[in-house]
């Protein structure tokens, strides 16, 4: 952007200022899927400078919570009514506020991490498609269930079950966008034997169903591949 190279990884978010000259150079070995939302505030002054100063703004969405807020924003924009436009602007301001005032997740991650919590984290990443119980984690580490919950939350800002759900949601979204698997097949691949349980978990945490998530993104994405030039 404007001659400054800005790395873009999974979950990264950039706010690009008006008039910025930008280009995208994706890796030939990694597919790129992204969302670009252009917005303006009409005759009102943009809050960007007030909230962020003149620096380039880079945020991240490791748990998908911000993406969950983008979905209703996209849906509001698609309605093209006065009330939906007002709703979209309110949602946008909320997103900007969250980017400018992140919950102290970064501070939590600077806490000295217990090696056994790292072991649990890695175990969940590697075995998310199987049934993971607190008793299993307790036997694996020799720690009590309550101690695991407290320490894991202290290290990562969430409980082991929340972290497992986050991993499963991210994998489900990836499978929905990159494969032709049915929702039932996706649910099975991320560790759910019952579609209803998976659908209830996904909607509770994302605010919409997986099919709505997929349909919204597919209809809203403007995919451009500079590698075709």
PDB file of N, CA and C in Angstrom, residues 134 150 162:
ATOM      1  N   UNK A 134     -12.399 -33.521  28.964  1.00  0.00           N
ATOM      2  CA  UNK A 134     -11.514 -32.963  29.989  1.00  0.00           C
ATOM      3  C   UNK A 134     -10.796 -34.065  30.756  1.00  0.00           C
ATOM      4  N   UNK A 150      -8.768 -23.300  34.433  1.00  0.00           N
ATOM      5  CA  UNK A 150      -8.268 -22.002  34.904  1.00  0.00           C
ATOM      6  C   UNK A 150      -6.960 -21.617  34.209  1.00  0.00           C
ATOM      7  N   UNK A 162     -13.826 -24.091  24.477  1.00  0.00           N
ATOM      8  CA  UNK A 162     -13.972 -22.957  23.561  1.00  0.00           C
ATOM      9  C   UNK A 162     -12.920 -23.025  22.460  1.00  0.00           C
TER      10      UNK A 162
END
